[in-house]
CSV table of N, CA and C in Angstrom, one decimal:
chain,number,residue,atom,x,y,z
A,1,UNK,N,13.8,5.0,-15.3
A,1,UNK,CA,12.4,4.9,-15.1
A,1,UNK,C,12.2,4.5,-13.6
A,2,UNK,N,11.2,5.1,-12.9
A,2,UNK,CA,10.9,4.8,-11.6
A,2,UNK,C,9.6,3.9,-11.5
A,3,UNK,N,9.8,2.6,-11.5
A,3,UNK,CA,8.6,1.7,-11.5
A,3,UNK,C,8.9,0.6,-10.5
A,4,UNK,N,7.8,0.3,-9.7
A,4,UNK,CA,7.9,-0.8,-8.7
A,4,UNK,C,6.7,-1.7,-8.9
A,5,UNK,N,7.0,-3.0,-8.8
A,5,UNK,CA,5.9,-4.0,-8.8
A,5,UNK,C,6.2,-5.0,-7.7
A,6,UNK,N,5.2,-5.1,-6.8
A,6,UNK,CA,5.4,-6.0,-5.6
A,6,UNK,C,4.2,-6.9,-5.4
A,7,UNK,N,4.4,-8.0,-4.9
A,7,UNK,CA,3.3,-8.9,-4.5
A,7,UNK,C,3.6,-9.4,-3.1
A,8,UNK,N,2.6,-9.3,-2.2
A,8,UNK,CA,2.7,-9.7,-0.8
A,8,UNK,C,1.4,-9.7,-0.1
A,9,UNK,N,1.5,-9.7,1.2
A,9,UNK,CA,0.3,-9.7,2.1
A,9,UNK,C,0.4,-8.5,3.0
A,10,UNK,N,-0.8,-8.0,3.3
A,10,UNK,CA,-0.9,-6.9,4.3
A,10,UNK,C,-0.5,-7.3,5.7
A,11,UNK,N,0.3,-6.5,6.4
A,11,UNK,CA,0.7,-6.9,7.7
A,11,UNK,C,-0.3,-6.4,8.8
A,12,UNK,N,-1.1,-5.5,8.4
A,12,UNK,CA,-2.1,-4.9,9.3
A,12,UNK,C,-3.3,-4.3,8.4
A,13,UNK,N,-4.3,-3.9,9.0
A,13,UNK,CA,-5.4,-3.3,8.3
A,13,UNK,C,-5.0,-1.9,7.8
A,14,UNK,N,-5.5,-1.5,6.7
A,14,UNK,CA,-5.2,-0.2,6.1
A,14,UNK,C,-5.5,0.9,7.1
A,15,UNK,N,-4.7,2.0,7.0
A,15,UNK,CA,-4.9,3.2,7.8
A,15,UNK,C,-5.3,4.4,6.9
A,16,UNK,N,-6.6,4.8,7.0
A,16,UNK,CA,-7.1,5.9,6.2
A,16,UNK,C,-6.9,7.2,6.9
A,17,UNK,N,-6.5,8.2,6.2
A,17,UNK,CA,-6.4,9.6,6.7
A,17,UNK,C,-6.7,10.6,5.6
A,18,UNK,N,-6.6,11.8,5.9
A,18,UNK,CA,-6.9,12.9,4.9
A,18,UNK,C,-5.7,13.8,4.7
A,19,UNK,N,-5.5,14.3,3.5
A,19,UNK,CA,-4.4,15.2,3.2
A,19,UNK,C,-4.8,16.6,3.8
A,20,UNK,N,-4.0,17.5,3.9
A,20,UNK,CA,-4.3,18.9,4.4
A,20,UNK,C,-5.4,19.5,3.5
A,21,UNK,N,-5.5,19.1,2.2
A,21,UNK,CA,-6.5,19.7,1.3
A,21,UNK,C,-7.8,18.8,1.3
A,22,UNK,N,-7.8,17.8,2.2
A,22,UNK,CA,-9.0,17.0,2.3
A,22,UNK,C,-9.1,15.8,1.4
A,23,UNK,N,-8.1,15.4,0.7
A,23,UNK,CA,-8.1,14.2,-0.1
A,23,UNK,C,-7.8,13.0,0.7
A,24,UNK,N,-8.3,11.9,0.2
A,24,UNK,CA,-8.1,10.6,0.8
A,24,UNK,C,-6.7,10.0,0.6
A,25,UNK,N,-6.1,9.5,1.7
A,25,UNK,CA,-4.8,8.8,1.7
A,25,UNK,C,-4.9,7.6,2.5
A,26,UNK,N,-4.4,6.5,2.0
A,26,UNK,CA,-4.5,5.2,2.7
A,26,UNK,C,-3.1,4.6,2.8
A,27,UNK,N,-2.6,4.3,4.0
A,27,UNK,CA,-1.3,3.7,4.2
A,27,UNK,C,-1.5,2.2,4.5
A,28,UNK,N,-0.7,1.4,3.8
A,28,UNK,CA,-0.6,0.0,4.1
A,28,UNK,C,0.8,-0.5,4.2
A,29,UNK,N,1.0,-1.6,4.9
A,29,UNK,CA,2.4,-2.2,4.9
A,29,UNK,C,2.3,-3.6,4.3
A,30,UNK,N,3.2,-3.8,3.4
A,30,UNK,CA,3.2,-5.1,2.7
A,30,UNK,C,4.4,-5.9,3.0
A,31,UNK,N,4.1,-7.2,3.3
A,31,UNK,CA,5.2,-8.2,3.6
A,31,UNK,C,5.4,-8.9,2.3
A,32,UNK,N,6.6,-8.8,1.8
A,32,UNK,CA,7.0,-9.4,0.5
A,32,UNK,C,8.1,-10.5,0.8
A,33,UNK,N,7.7,-11.7,0.4
A,33,UNK,CA,8.6,-12.8,0.7
A,33,UNK,C,9.7,-12.9,-0.3
A,34,UNK,N,10.9,-13.2,0.2
A,34,UNK,CA,12.1,-13.5,-0.7
A,34,UNK,C,12.1,-15.0,-1.0
A,35,UNK,N,13.3,-15.4,-1.5
A,35,UNK,CA,13.4,-16.9,-1.8
A,35,UNK,C,13.3,-17.8,-0.6
A,36,UNK,N,13.6,-17.3,0.6
A,36,UNK,CA,13.5,-18.1,1.8
A,36,UNK,C,12.6,-17.3,2.8
A,37,UNK,N,12.0,-18.0,3.7
A,37,UNK,CA,11.1,-17.4,4.7
A,37,UNK,C,11.8,-16.2,5.4
A,38,UNK,N,13.1,-16.4,5.7
A,38,UNK,CA,13.8,-15.4,6.5
A,38,UNK,C,14.1,-14.1,5.7
A,39,UNK,N,13.8,-14.1,4.4
A,39,UNK,CA,14.0,-13.0,3.5
A,39,UNK,C,12.8,-12.1,3.3
A,40,UNK,N,11.9,-12.0,4.2
A,40,UNK,CA,10.7,-11.2,4.1
A,40,UNK,C,11.1,-9.7,4.2
A,41,UNK,N,10.6,-8.9,3.3
A,41,UNK,CA,10.9,-7.4,3.4
A,41,UNK,C,9.5,-6.7,3.6
A,42,UNK,N,9.5,-5.7,4.5
A,42,UNK,CA,8.3,-5.0,4.8
A,42,UNK,C,8.4,-3.6,4.1
A,43,UNK,N,7.4,-3.3,3.3
A,43,UNK,CA,7.3,-2.1,2.5
A,43,UNK,C,6.1,-1.3,2.8
A,44,UNK,N,6.3,0.0,3.0
A,44,UNK,CA,5.2,0.9,3.2
A,44,UNK,C,4.7,1.3,1.9
A,45,UNK,N,3.3,1.3,1.7
A,45,UNK,CA,2.7,1.7,0.4
A,45,UNK,C,1.6,2.7,0.8
A,46,UNK,N,1.6,3.8,-0.1
A,46,UNK,CA,0.6,4.8,0.1
A,46,UNK,C,-0.3,4.9,-1.2
A,47,UNK,N,-1.6,5.0,-1.0
A,47,UNK,CA,-2.5,5.2,-2.1
A,47,UNK,C,-3.3,6.5,-1.9
A,48,UNK,N,-3.7,7.1,-3.0
A,48,UNK,CA,-4.4,8.4,-2.9
A,48,UNK,C,-5.8,8.3,-3.6
A,49,UNK,N,-6.7,9.2,-3.2
A,49,UNK,CA,-7.9,9.3,-4.0
A,49,UNK,C,-8.8,8.1,-3.9
A,50,UNK,N,-9.5,7.8,-5.0
A,50,UNK,CA,-10.4,6.6,-5.1
A,50,UNK,C,-9.7,5.3,-4.7
A,51,UNK,N,-8.4,5.2,-5.2
A,51,UNK,CA,-7.7,4.0,-4.9
A,51,UNK,C,-7.5,3.8,-3.4
A,52,UNK,N,-7.3,4.9,-2.6
A,52,UNK,CA,-7.2,4.9,-1.2
A,52,UNK,C,-8.5,4.4,-0.6
A,53,UNK,N,-9.6,5.0,-1.0
A,53,UNK,CA,-10.9,4.6,-0.5
A,53,UNK,C,-11.2,3.1,-0.7
A,54,UNK,N,-10.9,2.6,-1.9
A,54,UNK,CA,-11.1,1.2,-2.2
A,54,UNK,C,-10.2,0.3,-1.3
A,55,UNK,N,-8.9,0.7,-1.1
A,55,UNK,CA,-8.0,-0.1,-0.3
A,55,UNK,C,-8.6,-0.2,1.1
A,56,UNK,N,-9.0,1.0,1.7
A,56,UNK,CA,-9.5,1.0,3.0
A,56,UNK,C,-10.7,0.2,3.2
A,57,UNK,N,-11.6,0.2,2.2
A,57,UNK,CA,-12.9,-0.5,2.3
A,57,UNK,C,-12.7,-2.0,2.1
A,58,UNK,N,-11.9,-2.5,1.2
A,58,UNK,CA,-11.9,-3.9,0.9
A,58,UNK,C,-10.7,-4.7,1.4
A,59,UNK,N,-9.6,-4.0,1.8
A,59,UNK,CA,-8.4,-4.8,2.3
A,59,UNK,C,-8.4,-5.0,3.8
A,60,UNK,N,-7.9,-6.1,4.2
A,60,UNK,CA,-7.7,-6.4,5.6
A,60,UNK,C,-6.4,-7.1,5.8
A,61,UNK,N,-6.0,-7.1,7.1
A,61,UNK,CA,-4.7,-7.8,7.4
A,61,UNK,C,-4.7,-9.2,6.8
A,62,UNK,N,-3.5,-9.6,6.2
A,62,UNK,CA,-3.3,-10.9,5.7
A,62,UNK,C,-3.7,-11.1,4.2
A,63,UNK,N,-4.4,-10.1,3.7
A,63,UNK,CA,-4.9,-10.2,2.3
A,63,UNK,C,-3.7,-10.1,1.3
A,64,UNK,N,-3.6,-11.0,0.3
A,64,UNK,CA,-2.6,-10.9,-0.7
A,64,UNK,C,-3.0,-9.8,-1.7
A,65,UNK,N,-2.0,-9.0,-2.1
A,65,UNK,CA,-2.2,-8.0,-3.2
A,65,UNK,C,-1.0,-7.9,-4.1
A,66,UNK,N,-1.2,-7.3,-5.2
A,66,UNK,CA,-0.1,-6.9,-6.1
A,66,UNK,C,-0.2,-5.4,-6.3
A,67,UNK,N,1.0,-4.7,-6.1
A,67,UNK,CA,1.0,-3.3,-6.2
A,67,UNK,C,1.9,-2.8,-7.3
A,68,UNK,N,1.5,-1.9,-8.1
A,68,UNK,CA,2.3,-1.2,-9.1
A,68,UNK,C,2.4,0.2,-8.7
A,69,UNK,N,3.6,0.8,-8.8
A,69,UNK,CA,3.7,2.2,-8.4
A,69,UNK,C,5.1,2.8,-8.6
A,70,UNK,N,5.4,3.8,-7.9
A,70,UNK,CA,6.7,4.4,-8.0
A,70,UNK,C,7.3,4.5,-6.6
A,71,UNK,N,8.6,4.5,-6.5
A,71,UNK,CA,9.4,4.7,-5.3
A,71,UNK,C,9.4,6.2,-5.0
A,72,UNK,N,9.2,6.5,-3.7
A,72,UNK,CA,9.2,7.9,-3.2
A,72,UNK,C,10.1,8.0,-2.0
A,73,UNK,N,10.7,9.1,-1.8
A,73,UNK,CA,11.6,9.3,-0.6
A,73,UNK,C,11.2,10.6,0.1
A,74,UNK,N,11.0,10.5,1.4
A,74,UNK,CA,10.7,11.7,2.2
A,74,UNK,C,11.6,11.9,3.4
A,75,UNK,N,11.8,13.2,3.7
A,75,UNK,CA,12.6,13.5,4.9
A,75,UNK,C,11.7,14.5,5.8
A,76,UNK,N,11.9,14.4,7.1
A,76,UNK,CA,11.2,15.3,8.0
A,76,UNK,C,11.9,15.3,9.3
A,77,UNK,N,11.5,16.3,10.1
A,77,UNK,CA,12.1,16.4,11.5
A,77,UNK,C,11.1,16.0,12.5
A,78,UNK,N,11.5,15.0,13.3
A,78,UNK,CA,10.6,14.5,14.4
A,78,UNK,C,10.4,15.5,15.5
A,79,UNK,N,9.4,15.2,16.3
A,79,UNK,CA,9.1,16.1,17.5
A,79,UNK,C,10.3,16.3,18.4
A,80,UNK,N,11.2,15.3,18.5
A,80,UNK,CA,12.4,15.4,19.3
A,80,UNK,C,13.5,16.1,18.6
A,81,UNK,N,13.3,16.6,17.4
A,81,UNK,CA,14.3,17.3,16.7
A,81,UNK,C,15.2,16.4,15.8
A,82,UNK,N,15.1,15.1,15.9
A,82,UNK,CA,15.9,14.2,15.1
A,82,UNK,C,15.4,14.2,13.6
A,83,UNK,N,16.3,14.0,12.7
A,83,UNK,CA,16.0,13.9,11.3
A,83,UNK,C,15.6,12.5,11.0
A,84,UNK,N,14.5,12.4,10.2
A,84,UNK,CA,14.0,11.1,9.8
A,84,UNK,C,13.8,11.1,8.3
A,85,UNK,N,13.9,9.9,7.8
A,85,UNK,CA,13.7,9.7,6.3
A,85,UNK,C,13.0,8.3,6.1
A,86,UNK,N,12.4,8.2,4.9
A,86,UNK,CA,11.7,6.9,4.6
A,86,UNK,C,11.5,6.8,3.1
A,87,UNK,N,11.7,5.6,2.6
A,87,UNK,CA,11.3,5.2,1.3
A,87,UNK,C,9.9,4.6,1.4
A,88,UNK,N,9.1,4.8,0.4
A,88,UNK,CA,7.8,4.2,0.3
A,88,UNK,C,7.4,4.0,-1.1
A,89,UNK,N,6.4,3.2,-1.4
A,89,UNK,CA,5.9,3.0,-2.8
A,89,UNK,C,4.6,3.8,-2.8
A,90,UNK,N,4.4,4.7,-3.8
A,90,UNK,CA,3.2,5.4,-4.1
A,90,UNK,C,2.5,4.6,-5.1
A,91,UNK,N,1.3,4.0,-4.8
A,91,UNK,CA,0.6,3.0,-5.6
A,91,UNK,C,-0.1,3.7,-6.7
A,92,UNK,N,0.0,3.2,-7.9
A,92,UNK,CA,-0.8,3.6,-9.1
A,92,UNK,C,-1.9,2.6,-9.3
A,93,UNK,N,-1.6,1.3,-9.0
A,93,UNK,CA,-2.6,0.2,-9.2
A,93,UNK,C,-2.4,-0.8,-8.1
A,94,UNK,N,-3.6,-1.3,-7.6
A,94,UNK,CA,-3.5,-2.4,-6.6
A,94,UNK,C,-4.5,-3.5,-7.1
A,95,UNK,N,-3.9,-4.7,-7.2
A,95,UNK,CA,-4.7,-5.8,-7.6
A,95,UNK,C,-5.0,-6.6,-6.4
A,96,UNK,N,-6.3,-6.9,-6.1
A,96,UNK,CA,-6.7,-7.7,-4.9
A,96,UNK,C,-6.6,-9.1,-5.4
A,97,UNK,N,-5.7,-9.9,-4.8
A,97,UNK,CA,-5.5,-11.3,-5.3
A,97,UNK,C,-6.3,-12.2,-4.5
A,98,UNK,N,-6.7,-13.4,-5.0
A,98,UNK,CA,-7.5,-14.4,-4.3
A,98,UNK,C,-6.7,-14.9,-3.1
A,99,UNK,N,-7.4,-15.1,-2.1
A,99,UNK,CA,-6.8,-15.6,-0.8
A,99,UNK,C,-7.4,-17.0,-0.6
A,100,UNK,N,-6.6,-18.0,-0.6
A,100,UNK,CA,-7.0,-19.4,-0.4
A,100,UNK,C,-7.6,-19.6,1.0
A,101,UNK,N,-7.3,-18.7,1.9
A,101,UNK,CA,-7.8,-18.8,3.3
A,101,UNK,C,-9.2,-18.4,3.4
A,102,UNK,N,-9.8,-17.6,2.4
A,102,UNK,CA,-11.1,-17.0,2.5
A,102,UNK,C,-12.1,-17.9,1.8
A,103,UNK,N,-13.3,-18.0,2.3
A,103,UNK,CA,-14.4,-18.8,1.6
A,103,UNK,C,-15.2,-17.9,0.8
A,104,UNK,N,-15.2,-16.6,1.1
A,104,UNK,CA,-16.0,-15.6,0.4
A,104,UNK,C,-15.5,-15.4,-1.1
A,105,UNK,N,-16.2,-15.8,-2.1
A,105,UNK,CA,-15.8,-15.7,-3.4
A,105,UNK,C,-16.2,-14.4,-4.1
A,106,UNK,N,-17.0,-13.6,-3.4
A,106,UNK,CA,-17.5,-12.3,-3.9
A,106,UNK,C,-16.5,-11.2,-3.5
A,107,UNK,N,-15.9,-10.6,-4.5
A,107,UNK,CA,-15.0,-9.5,-4.2
A,107,UNK,C,-15.2,-8.4,-5.2
A,108,UNK,N,-15.9,-7.3,-4.8
A,108,UNK,CA,-16.3,-6.3,-5.7
A,108,UNK,C,-15.2,-5.4,-6.3
A,109,UNK,N,-14.0,-5.5,-5.7
A,109,UNK,CA,-12.9,-4.6,-6.2
A,109,UNK,C,-11.7,-5.5,-6.5
A,110,UNK,N,-11.7,-6.2,-7.6
A,110,UNK,CA,-10.5,-7.0,-7.9
A,110,UNK,C,-9.3,-6.3,-8.4
A,111,UNK,N,-9.6,-5.2,-9.2
A,111,UNK,CA,-8.5,-4.5,-9.8
A,111,UNK,C,-8.8,-3.0,-9.8
A,112,UNK,N,-8.0,-2.2,-9.1
A,112,UNK,CA,-8.3,-0.8,-8.9
A,112,UNK,C,-7.1,-0.1,-9.4
A,113,UNK,N,-7.3,1.0,-10.2
A,113,UNK,CA,-6.2,1.7,-10.8
A,113,UNK,C,-6.5,3.2,-10.6
A,114,UNK,N,-5.5,4.0,-10.6
A,114,UNK,CA,-5.7,5.5,-10.5
A,114,UNK,C,-4.6,6.2,-11.2
A,115,UNK,N,-4.9,7.4,-11.6
A,115,UNK,CA,-3.8,8.2,-12.2
A,115,UNK,C,-3.0,8.8,-11.0
A,116,UNK,N,-1.8,9.2,-11.2
A,116,UNK,CA,-0.9,9.6,-10.1
A,116,UNK,C,-1.2,11.0,-9.7
A,117,UNK,N,-2.4,11.2,-9.1
A,117,UNK,CA,-2.8,12.5,-8.6
A,117,UNK,C,-2.3,12.8,-7.2
A,118,UNK,N,-1.6,11.9,-6.6
A,118,UNK,CA,-1.1,12.0,-5.2
A,118,UNK,C,0.1,12.9,-5.2
A,119,UNK,N,1.1,12.5,-4.4
A,119,UNK,CA,2.2,13.4,-4.2
A,119,UNK,C,3.2,13.3,-5.4
């Protein structure tokens, strides 16, 4: 079974773009802490469709989230001809977690889920 569950903070604001067919895609990078501060792992996460739109609209750098999805692997050739590859998580669900640093208690999108219509 290919299932991934992560909790962490966004390292930057989400990056919204469109697929070649015009669908919404949102890329985020998640910092996931290990048992010690030095064990932080950075994970690329991609969301599609309505989930992508909600992530782009409501998430900002530093926001804590929980992501459920699947691990995906891609290969491509860079402009310089070198081969590149990358693992990423394709999100099925993103839970917007409370942030003790924020005073704003109003959050219209606490729990967003989608079917895997992406890649």
